[in-house]
Short mmCIF file of C-alpha atoms in Angstrom, two decimals:
data_model
loop_
_atom_site.label_atom_id
_atom_site.label_comp_id
_atom_site.label_asym_id
_atom_site.label_seq_id
_atom_site.Cartn_x
_atom_site.Cartn_y
_atom_site.Cartn_z
CA MET O 1 98.51 77.74 87.10
CA LEU O 2 97.59 74.10 87.83
CA ARG O 3 100.72 73.49 89.90
CA LEU O 4 100.22 76.70 91.84
CA PHE O 5 96.55 75.91 92.46
CA LEU O 6 97.14 72.29 93.50
CA GLY O 7 100.03 73.23 95.76
CA LEU O 8 98.04 75.89 97.58
CA PHE O 9 94.93 73.66 97.66
CA LEU O 10 96.76 70.76 99.30
CA VAL O 11 98.54 73.00 101.77
CA MET O 12 95.36 74.84 102.77
CA THR O 13 93.18 71.69 102.96
CA VAL O 14 95.64 69.64 104.99
CA GLY O 15 96.45 72.65 107.11
CA LEU O 16 92.78 73.33 107.81
CA VAL O 17 92.07 69.71 108.79
CA LEU O 18 95.09 69.64 111.09
CA ALA O 19 94.11 73.00 112.53
CA LEU O 20 90.55 71.81 113.25
CA GLN O 21 91.81 68.64 114.92
CA THR O 22 94.35 70.57 116.94
CA VAL O 23 91.78 73.10 118.08
CA GLU O 24 89.30 70.34 118.97
CA HIS O 25 91.78 68.35 121.06
CA THR O 26 93.18 71.47 122.68
CA PHE O 27 89.79 72.76 123.82
CA ASN O 28 88.70 69.28 124.88
CA ALA O 29 91.72 69.16 127.15
CA LEU O 30 91.22 72.69 128.45
CA LEU O 31 87.46 72.36 128.99
CA ASP O 32 87.39 68.78 130.24
CA ASN O 33 86.26 69.69 133.76
CA GLN O 34 83.51 71.99 132.48
CA MET O 35 82.32 69.37 129.98
CA GLN O 36 82.22 66.70 132.67
CA ASP O 37 80.13 68.97 134.90
CA TYR O 38 77.81 69.77 132.02
CA ASN O 39 77.26 66.14 130.98
CA ARG O 40 76.96 65.02 134.60
CA GLU O 41 74.18 67.54 135.14
CA ALA O 42 72.48 66.48 131.90
CA VAL O 43 72.27 62.81 132.95
CA ARG O 44 72.01 63.24 136.72
CA GLY O 45 68.21 63.24 136.79
CA GLN O 46 67.83 60.02 134.80
CA ALA O 47 70.52 58.29 136.84
CA TRP O 48 68.79 59.30 140.10
CA SER O 49 65.43 57.97 138.85
CA LEU O 50 66.95 54.63 137.85
CA VAL O 51 68.81 54.26 141.13
CA GLU O 52 65.65 55.01 143.12
CA HIS O 53 63.81 52.21 141.32
CA MET O 54 66.57 49.71 142.08
CA ARG O 55 67.82 50.79 145.49
CA ASP O 56 65.50 48.48 147.44
CA GLN O 57 66.01 45.52 145.10
CA GLN O 58 68.71 42.88 145.41
CA GLY O 59 70.18 40.22 143.16
CA ALA O 60 67.89 38.86 140.46
CA ALA O 61 65.07 41.18 141.47
CA ARG O 62 67.27 44.20 140.75
CA GLU O 63 68.19 42.82 137.33
CA GLN O 64 64.50 42.18 136.57
CA GLN O 65 63.64 45.75 137.64
CA LEU O 66 66.34 47.14 135.35
CA GLU O 67 65.06 44.97 132.49
CA ALA O 68 61.59 46.43 132.97
CA LEU O 69 62.89 50.01 133.00
CA ARG O 70 65.28 49.69 130.04
CA PRO O 71 62.68 50.10 127.21
CA HIS O 72 61.48 53.41 128.67
CA TYR O 73 64.81 55.26 128.77
CA GLY O 74 66.46 54.71 125.40
CA LEU O 75 69.77 54.20 127.15
CA SER O 76 72.10 51.22 127.40
CA LEU O 77 71.68 50.15 131.07
CA LYS O 78 73.78 47.50 132.77
CA LEU O 79 74.62 46.33 136.27
CA VAL O 80 78.37 45.84 136.79
CA GLU O 81 80.67 44.95 139.68
CA ALA O 82 83.11 47.63 140.82
CA ASP O 83 86.13 45.32 140.58
CA GLN O 84 85.36 44.72 136.88
CA LEU O 85 85.70 48.42 136.02
CA ALA O 86 89.24 48.99 137.34
CA LEU O 87 88.22 52.28 138.90
CA SER O 88 90.92 54.86 139.46
CA PRO O 89 91.32 56.60 142.82
CA GLU O 90 89.73 59.75 141.37
CA GLU O 91 86.72 57.77 140.13
CA LYS O 92 86.34 56.03 143.51
CA ALA O 93 86.38 59.45 145.18
CA GLU O 94 83.66 60.68 142.83
CA LEU O 95 81.46 57.68 143.63
CA ALA O 96 82.04 58.22 147.34
CA GLN O 97 80.73 61.78 146.88
CA ASN O 98 77.66 60.35 145.10
CA LEU O 99 78.81 61.80 141.75
CA LEU O 100 78.56 60.16 138.37
CA VAL O 101 81.77 58.77 136.92
CA ILE O 102 82.13 59.78 133.24
CA ARG O 103 84.01 57.65 130.71
CA ASP O 104 84.47 57.09 126.94
CA ASN O 105 84.36 60.72 125.85
CA TYR O 106 81.24 61.57 127.86
CA THR O 107 79.21 58.60 126.55
CA GLU O 108 79.28 56.30 129.62
CA PHE O 109 78.12 57.24 133.14
CA ILE O 110 78.66 55.04 136.19
CA SER O 111 76.48 55.56 139.26
CA ASP O 112 76.55 54.14 142.74
CA ILE O 113 73.31 52.37 143.77
CA ASP O 114 73.41 51.61 147.48
CA GLY O 115 77.06 51.95 148.46
CA GLY O 116 77.77 48.32 147.66
CA SER O 117 80.00 46.72 145.05
CA GLN O 118 77.33 46.69 142.36
CA LEU O 119 77.17 49.81 140.14
CA LEU O 120 74.90 51.02 137.37
CA SER O 121 76.45 51.68 133.93
CA ILE O 122 74.54 54.11 131.73
CA LYS O 123 75.62 54.49 128.11
CA LEU O 124 74.26 56.97 125.61
CA PRO O 125 72.83 55.62 122.37
CA PRO O 126 75.55 54.93 119.74
CA GLU O 127 76.07 57.35 116.90
CA PRO O 128 74.43 56.54 113.56
CA SER O 129 76.34 53.94 111.57
CA LEU O 130 76.80 56.40 108.71
CA MET O 131 78.37 59.09 110.91
CA PRO O 132 81.95 58.44 109.64
CA PHE O 133 80.60 58.70 106.10
CA TYR O 134 78.84 61.97 106.92
CA ILE O 135 82.00 63.33 108.46
CA ALA O 136 83.99 62.36 105.38
CA VAL O 137 81.39 64.00 103.13
CA ALA O 138 81.51 67.15 105.28
CA TYR O 139 85.28 67.35 104.94
CA ALA O 140 84.98 66.72 101.20
CA MET O 141 82.45 69.55 100.86
CA LEU O 142 84.74 71.78 102.87
CA ALA O 143 87.63 70.91 100.55
CA VAL O 144 85.51 71.68 97.47
CA LEU O 145 84.46 75.04 98.87
CA ILE O 146 88.07 75.85 99.70
CA GLY O 147 89.04 74.88 96.16
CA ILE O 148 86.39 77.17 94.64
CA VAL O 149 87.41 80.13 96.78
CA LEU O 150 91.10 79.41 96.18
CA PHE O 151 90.58 79.20 92.43
CA PHE O 152 89.06 82.68 92.24
CA TRP O 153 91.83 83.98 94.53
CA VAL O 154 94.68 82.31 92.61
CA ARG O 155 93.47 83.18 89.12
CA PRO O 156 94.31 86.94 89.16
CA HIS O 157 97.60 86.20 90.92
CA TRP O 158 98.49 83.61 88.30
CA ARG O 159 97.52 86.02 85.50
CA ASP O 160 99.78 88.74 86.93
CA LEU O 161 102.62 86.31 87.57
CA GLU O 162 102.30 85.04 84.02
CA LYS O 163 102.64 88.62 82.76
CA LEU O 164 105.74 89.00 84.91
CA ARG O 165 107.18 85.72 83.59
CA LEU O 166 106.56 86.67 79.96
CA ALA O 167 108.08 90.12 80.53
CA ALA O 168 111.17 88.58 82.15
CA GLU O 169 111.44 86.12 79.23
CA ARG O 170 111.23 88.92 76.67
CA PHE O 171 113.72 90.98 78.64
CA GLY O 172 116.08 88.01 78.66
CA ASP O 173 115.66 87.82 74.86
CA ASN O 174 117.11 91.36 74.62
CA ASP O 175 113.80 93.23 74.42
CA LEU O 176 114.97 95.86 76.89
CA SER O 177 111.97 98.11 76.37
CA VAL O 178 109.48 95.63 77.86
CA ARG O 179 107.53 96.87 80.90
CA ILE O 180 104.68 95.45 83.00
CA GLN O 181 101.35 97.21 83.47
CA LEU O 182 99.21 95.77 86.28
CA SER O 183 96.02 96.84 87.98
CA LYS O 184 96.29 98.96 91.10
CA ARG O 185 94.50 96.15 92.95
CA SER O 186 97.16 93.60 92.03
CA ASN O 187 99.00 92.11 95.00
CA ILE O 188 102.26 91.96 93.04
CA ARG O 189 102.05 95.53 91.76
CA ASP O 190 105.05 96.53 93.90
CA LEU O 191 107.06 93.65 92.44
CA ALA O 192 106.09 94.73 88.93
CA GLU O 193 107.12 98.32 89.64
CA HIS O 194 110.49 97.14 90.94
CA PHE O 195 110.87 95.04 87.79
CA ASN O 196 110.09 98.11 85.66
CA LEU O 197 112.64 100.19 87.59
CA MET O 198 115.24 97.45 87.20
CA ALA O 199 114.50 97.11 83.49
CA ALA O 200 114.71 100.87 82.96
CA ARG O 201 117.99 101.03 84.86
CA ILE O 202 119.51 98.14 82.90
CA GLU O 203 118.28 99.59 79.61
CA SER O 204 119.81 102.94 80.51
CA LEU O 205 123.09 101.36 81.58
CA ILE O 206 123.36 99.32 78.40
CA ALA O 207 122.47 102.33 76.26
CA ASN O 208 125.06 104.44 78.09
CA GLN O 209 127.60 101.66 77.70
CA ARG O 210 126.99 101.50 73.97
CA GLU O 211 127.18 105.26 73.62
CA LEU O 212 130.30 105.33 75.74
CA THR O 213 131.94 102.59 73.69
CA ASN O 214 131.10 104.33 70.43
CA ALA O 215 132.26 107.69 71.79
CA VAL O 216 135.52 106.28 73.13
CA SER O 217 136.22 104.61 69.81
CA HIS O 218 135.59 107.91 68.04
CA GLU O 219 137.68 109.96 70.50
CA LEU O 220 140.65 107.62 70.35
CA ARG O 221 140.90 107.86 66.59
CA THR O 222 142.08 111.46 66.55
CA PRO O 223 145.21 111.20 68.80
CA ILE O 224 146.06 107.79 67.34
CA ALA O 225 145.79 109.16 63.80
CA ARG O 226 148.01 112.12 64.77
CA LEU O 227 150.57 109.77 66.30
CA SER O 228 150.63 107.66 63.14
CA PHE O 229 151.06 110.76 61.00
CA GLU O 230 153.85 112.09 63.26
CA LEU O 231 155.66 108.75 63.18
CA ASP O 232 155.55 108.78 59.39
CA GLN O 233 156.88 112.32 59.39
CA LEU O 234 159.61 111.32 61.84
CA LYS O 235 160.79 108.58 59.50
CA GLN O 236 160.93 110.98 56.56
CA GLN O 237 162.47 113.93 58.46
CA PRO O 238 166.11 114.39 57.47
CA ASP O 239 166.74 117.30 59.87
CA PRO O 240 167.31 116.02 63.47
CA SER O 241 166.55 119.50 64.88
CA GLN O 242 163.02 119.24 63.60
CA ASN O 243 162.64 115.76 65.14
CA ARG O 244 162.43 117.31 68.59
CA GLU O 245 159.33 119.24 67.59
CA LEU O 246 157.65 116.10 66.26
CA ILE O 247 158.62 114.14 69.38
CA ALA O 248 157.17 116.90 71.56
CA ASP O 249 153.92 116.69 69.62
CA MET O 250 153.90 112.94 70.07
CA TYR O 251 154.37 113.30 73.82
CA ALA O 252 151.48 115.78 73.83
CA ASP O 253 149.30 113.26 72.01
CA LEU O 254 150.30 110.53 74.48
CA GLY O 255 149.47 112.87 77.35
CA GLU O 256 146.08 113.48 75.77
CA LEU O 257 145.48 109.74 75.53
CA GLU O 258 146.57 109.22 79.13
CA GLU O 259 144.30 112.00 80.37
CA MET O 260 141.37 110.61 78.39
CA VAL O 261 141.89 107.09 79.80
CA SER O 262 142.15 108.49 83.33
CA GLU O 263 138.92 110.46 82.94
CA LEU O 264 137.20 107.47 81.37
CA LEU O 265 138.26 105.06 84.13
CA THR O 266 137.12 107.45 86.84
CA TYR O 267 133.81 108.04 85.14
CA ALA O 268 133.21 104.32 84.56
CA SER O 269 134.06 103.54 88.18
CA LEU O 270 131.48 106.03 89.44
CA GLU O 271 128.93 105.03 86.80
CA ARG O 272 128.80 101.36 87.79
CA GLY O 273 128.98 102.10 91.53
CA ALA O 274 132.23 100.18 92.01
CA THR O 275 133.81 103.01 93.98
CA VAL O 276 132.91 103.35 97.65
CA ILE O 277 132.54 106.99 98.64
CA LYS O 278 134.03 107.51 102.11
CA ARG O 279 133.55 111.05 103.30
CA GLU O 280 135.98 112.86 105.52
CA ASN O 281 135.93 116.13 107.40
CA ILE O 282 138.40 118.36 105.50
CA GLN O 283 139.65 121.85 106.37
CA ALA O 284 137.72 123.81 103.78
CA ALA O 285 140.01 126.79 103.09
CA ASN O 286 143.18 124.71 102.72
CA TRP O 287 141.42 122.17 100.51
CA LEU O 288 140.01 124.85 98.23
CA ASP O 289 143.42 126.59 98.03
CA SER O 290 145.06 123.34 96.96
CA VAL O 291 142.40 122.71 94.32
CA VAL O 292 142.76 126.22 92.91
CA GLY O 293 146.54 125.87 93.01
CA SER O 294 146.29 122.77 90.81
CA VAL O 295 145.02 124.85 87.90
CA ALA O 296 146.74 128.17 88.65
CA LEU O 297 149.39 127.69 85.96
CA GLU O 298 146.75 126.84 83.37
CA ALA O 299 144.84 130.00 84.26
CA GLU O 300 148.02 132.08 84.03
CA ALA O 301 148.91 130.55 80.67
CA ALA O 302 145.43 131.39 79.38
CA GLY O 303 145.64 134.94 80.72
CA VAL O 304 142.73 134.39 83.10
CA GLN O 305 142.57 135.72 86.64
CA LEU O 306 141.56 132.93 89.05
CA LEU O 307 139.88 134.12 92.26
CA ILE O 308 138.52 132.53 95.45
CA GLY O 309 135.42 134.59 96.07
CA ASP O 310 134.06 133.22 99.33
CA CYS O 311 134.80 130.38 101.73
CA ARG O 312 132.82 130.95 104.90
CA ILE O 313 133.04 127.47 106.43
CA ASP O 314 135.74 125.84 108.51
CA THR O 315 135.30 122.21 107.48
CA VAL O 316 133.60 120.37 104.64
CA ARG O 317 132.56 116.71 104.62
CA ILE O 318 133.50 115.12 101.28
CA GLU O 319 135.45 112.37 99.59
CA PRO O 320 138.44 114.67 98.94
CA ARG O 321 139.98 112.98 95.90
CA PHE O 322 136.86 112.74 93.73
CA MET O 323 135.46 116.07 94.84
CA ALA O 324 138.78 117.77 94.06
CA ARG O 325 138.67 116.16 90.62
CA ALA O 326 135.16 117.51 90.05
CA VAL O 327 136.02 121.08 91.12
CA ILE O 328 139.21 121.01 89.02
CA ASN O 329 137.14 119.98 86.00
CA LEU O 330 134.76 122.89 86.64
CA LEU O 331 137.68 125.30 86.93
CA ARG O 332 139.39 123.99 83.78
CA ASN O 333 136.13 124.26 81.89
CA ALA O 334 135.72 127.86 83.09
CA ILE O 335 139.34 128.77 82.26
CA ARG O 336 138.93 127.31 78.79
CA TYR O 337 136.06 129.65 77.94
CA ALA O 338 136.69 132.68 80.19
CA GLU O 339 137.75 136.05 78.75
CA GLN O 340 139.50 137.50 81.79
CA ARG O 341 138.43 135.99 85.10
CA VAL O 342 137.07 132.94 86.93
CA GLU O 343 135.74 132.92 90.47
CA VAL O 344 135.08 129.93 92.77
CA THR O 345 133.13 129.99 96.05
CA LEU O 346 132.45 127.37 98.72
CA VAL O 347 129.58 128.00 101.16
CA ARG O 348 127.14 126.06 103.31
CA SER O 349 123.43 126.73 103.48
CA GLY O 350 121.62 124.68 106.12
CA ASP O 351 122.43 121.01 105.55
CA TYR O 352 123.83 121.61 102.05
CA TYR O 353 127.26 122.57 100.71
CA GLU O 354 127.62 124.55 97.51
CA VAL O 355 130.54 125.07 95.13
CA ARG O 356 129.92 127.76 92.52
CA VAL O 357 132.25 128.51 89.59
CA ASN O 358 131.58 131.68 87.56
CA ASP O 359 133.30 132.86 84.39
CA ASP O 360 132.93 135.81 82.02
CA GLY O 361 132.95 133.76 78.82
CA PRO O 362 130.21 133.29 76.23
CA GLY O 363 127.99 131.25 78.57
CA VAL O 364 125.95 128.15 77.79
CA PRO O 365 122.80 128.29 75.65
CA VAL O 366 119.64 127.33 77.51
CA GLU O 367 118.91 124.43 75.18
CA GLY O 368 122.35 122.93 75.81
CA ARG O 369 122.53 123.26 79.60
CA GLU O 370 121.44 119.69 80.22
CA LYS O 371 123.28 118.15 77.29
CA ILE O 372 126.75 119.28 78.37
CA PHE O 373 126.65 116.92 81.37
CA GLU O 374 126.32 113.86 79.14
CA PRO O 375 129.49 111.86 78.30
CA PHE O 376 131.34 112.99 75.16
CA SER O 377 128.78 115.69 74.57
CA ARG O 378 129.78 119.11 73.18
CA LEU O 379 127.90 122.13 71.97
CA ASP O 380 128.10 123.32 68.39
CA ALA O 381 128.35 127.01 69.29
CA SER O 382 130.92 128.69 71.51
CA ARG O 383 131.80 125.64 73.58
CA ASP O 384 132.90 123.30 70.81
CA ARG O 385 135.81 120.94 70.26
CA ARG O 386 138.19 123.64 69.15
CA THR O 387 138.52 124.69 72.78
CA GLY O 388 139.78 121.23 73.72
CA GLY O 389 138.58 118.56 76.14
CA PHE O 390 136.97 115.19 75.60
CA GLY O 391 133.43 115.80 76.73
CA LEU O 392 133.98 113.75 79.92
CA GLY O 393 134.86 116.50 82.40
CA LEU O 394 131.35 117.76 83.15
CA ALA O 395 129.90 114.23 82.99
CA LEU O 396 132.40 113.30 85.69
CA VAL O 397 131.32 116.33 87.73
CA ARG O 398 127.71 115.14 87.63
CA ARG O 399 128.68 111.62 88.72
CA VAL O 400 130.75 112.92 91.63
CA SER O 401 127.94 115.18 92.79
CA GLN O 402 125.43 112.31 92.52
CA SER O 403 127.74 110.01 94.47
CA HIS O 404 127.65 112.62 97.25
CA GLY O 405 123.85 112.79 97.10
CA GLY O 406 123.81 116.09 95.25
CA GLN O 407 123.44 117.62 91.82
CA VAL O 408 125.07 120.08 89.45
CA GLU O 409 123.46 122.67 87.22
CA VAL O 410 124.53 125.57 85.03
CA GLY O 411 123.07 129.01 84.71
CA GLU O 412 124.23 132.54 83.84
CA SER O 413 126.85 134.33 85.92
CA VAL O 414 126.70 137.96 86.97
CA TRP O 415 129.37 138.69 84.34
CA GLY O 416 127.27 137.19 81.53
CA GLY O 417 129.21 133.92 81.29
CA ALA O 418 128.45 130.51 82.74
CA SER O 419 127.77 129.82 86.41
CA PHE O 420 128.17 126.17 87.47
CA ARG O 421 126.56 125.31 90.82
CA MET O 422 127.28 121.97 92.49
CA THR O 423 125.43 121.13 95.73
CA TRP O 424 125.46 118.10 98.02
CA ALA O 425 124.05 117.24 101.44
CA HIS O 426 126.04 117.17 104.66
CA LEU O 427 125.91 113.63 106.07
CA ASP O 428 127.29 112.52 109.42
#
């Protein structure tokens, strides 16, 4: 706090002194003519009286008259020759107009007496000898008052900044749960709230990363264990005809690993924001036909009828590759659980697009409708691991929808199964 206080104190004190001096000199320059007129009028009467007493005197008599008048005026009076004053043309013009010439910051006044070379110099009494001391004391008092006010202003700021520093230090020491609570009157409350948002985001990202790492490790064990088992069986298999079946299983396991890695890389890319989403205007019907065509064979193999229910728009603005991946994941999920049919629709309502995928399967329990969008998350009931998948498909759907400024949710379809609804805003 001491460094902060001293820094602000020095800056404010020096700045105030410089500001006062600047203002004083600026207004002195701007108001010089008005100040000269004012001071000339203030002294004009005394100068006229003195001149009247000396106008008819000459030489030593004039000096004696001035000596007699001097004690009664309290001014420094002196007779001077014009050539000793080095008068400027402007000052000579003022004397010619019977005006007082003002010098030395309005403290000396020069008056013509009788039009001759001899002039009267009138000086105001000098300032008290302690005036510089008084000025220094005044500035010192001003500095002390500034310091007192600044101290009471800096103290709450320092207290809040110290809380922020300690929170940042604890956060750096891996205490990711630390947050800052400041008064609503605090001037750094917005900064503290941004720190809290940053801390919450980092804590969430690290937690997700840990969960993702643990889940990936767990998911990779199964296909790797099967491959190890199949390789052992292949070594011990005497019948070459049966080797083909084992090799086919191994290729299936490798395909599963490849698909998992692909899903994981896509999800991780969207999760950390490394992928730039560039939207394009795509012909809606053709795009939806191609997406449905990508999973048509899977639907046929599962004995499920795949339908395009409605597509009432001409174009759709999306990032085609990621959005196609998301819709394909929704369709595969529906095919996996459907009894007989799956329907997909693409519509636009106002400034929002909507893709809806309905199936006639067992549906999703209410308590699990949020959980299924988490990475590597599966339900224990109808939608469990026996139906396949890695638990990344719907998590990827959520990330794609969020990257388009939208959301995804699941409800109940008209056939009693699941109804997945993904919406996103139309942006130019």
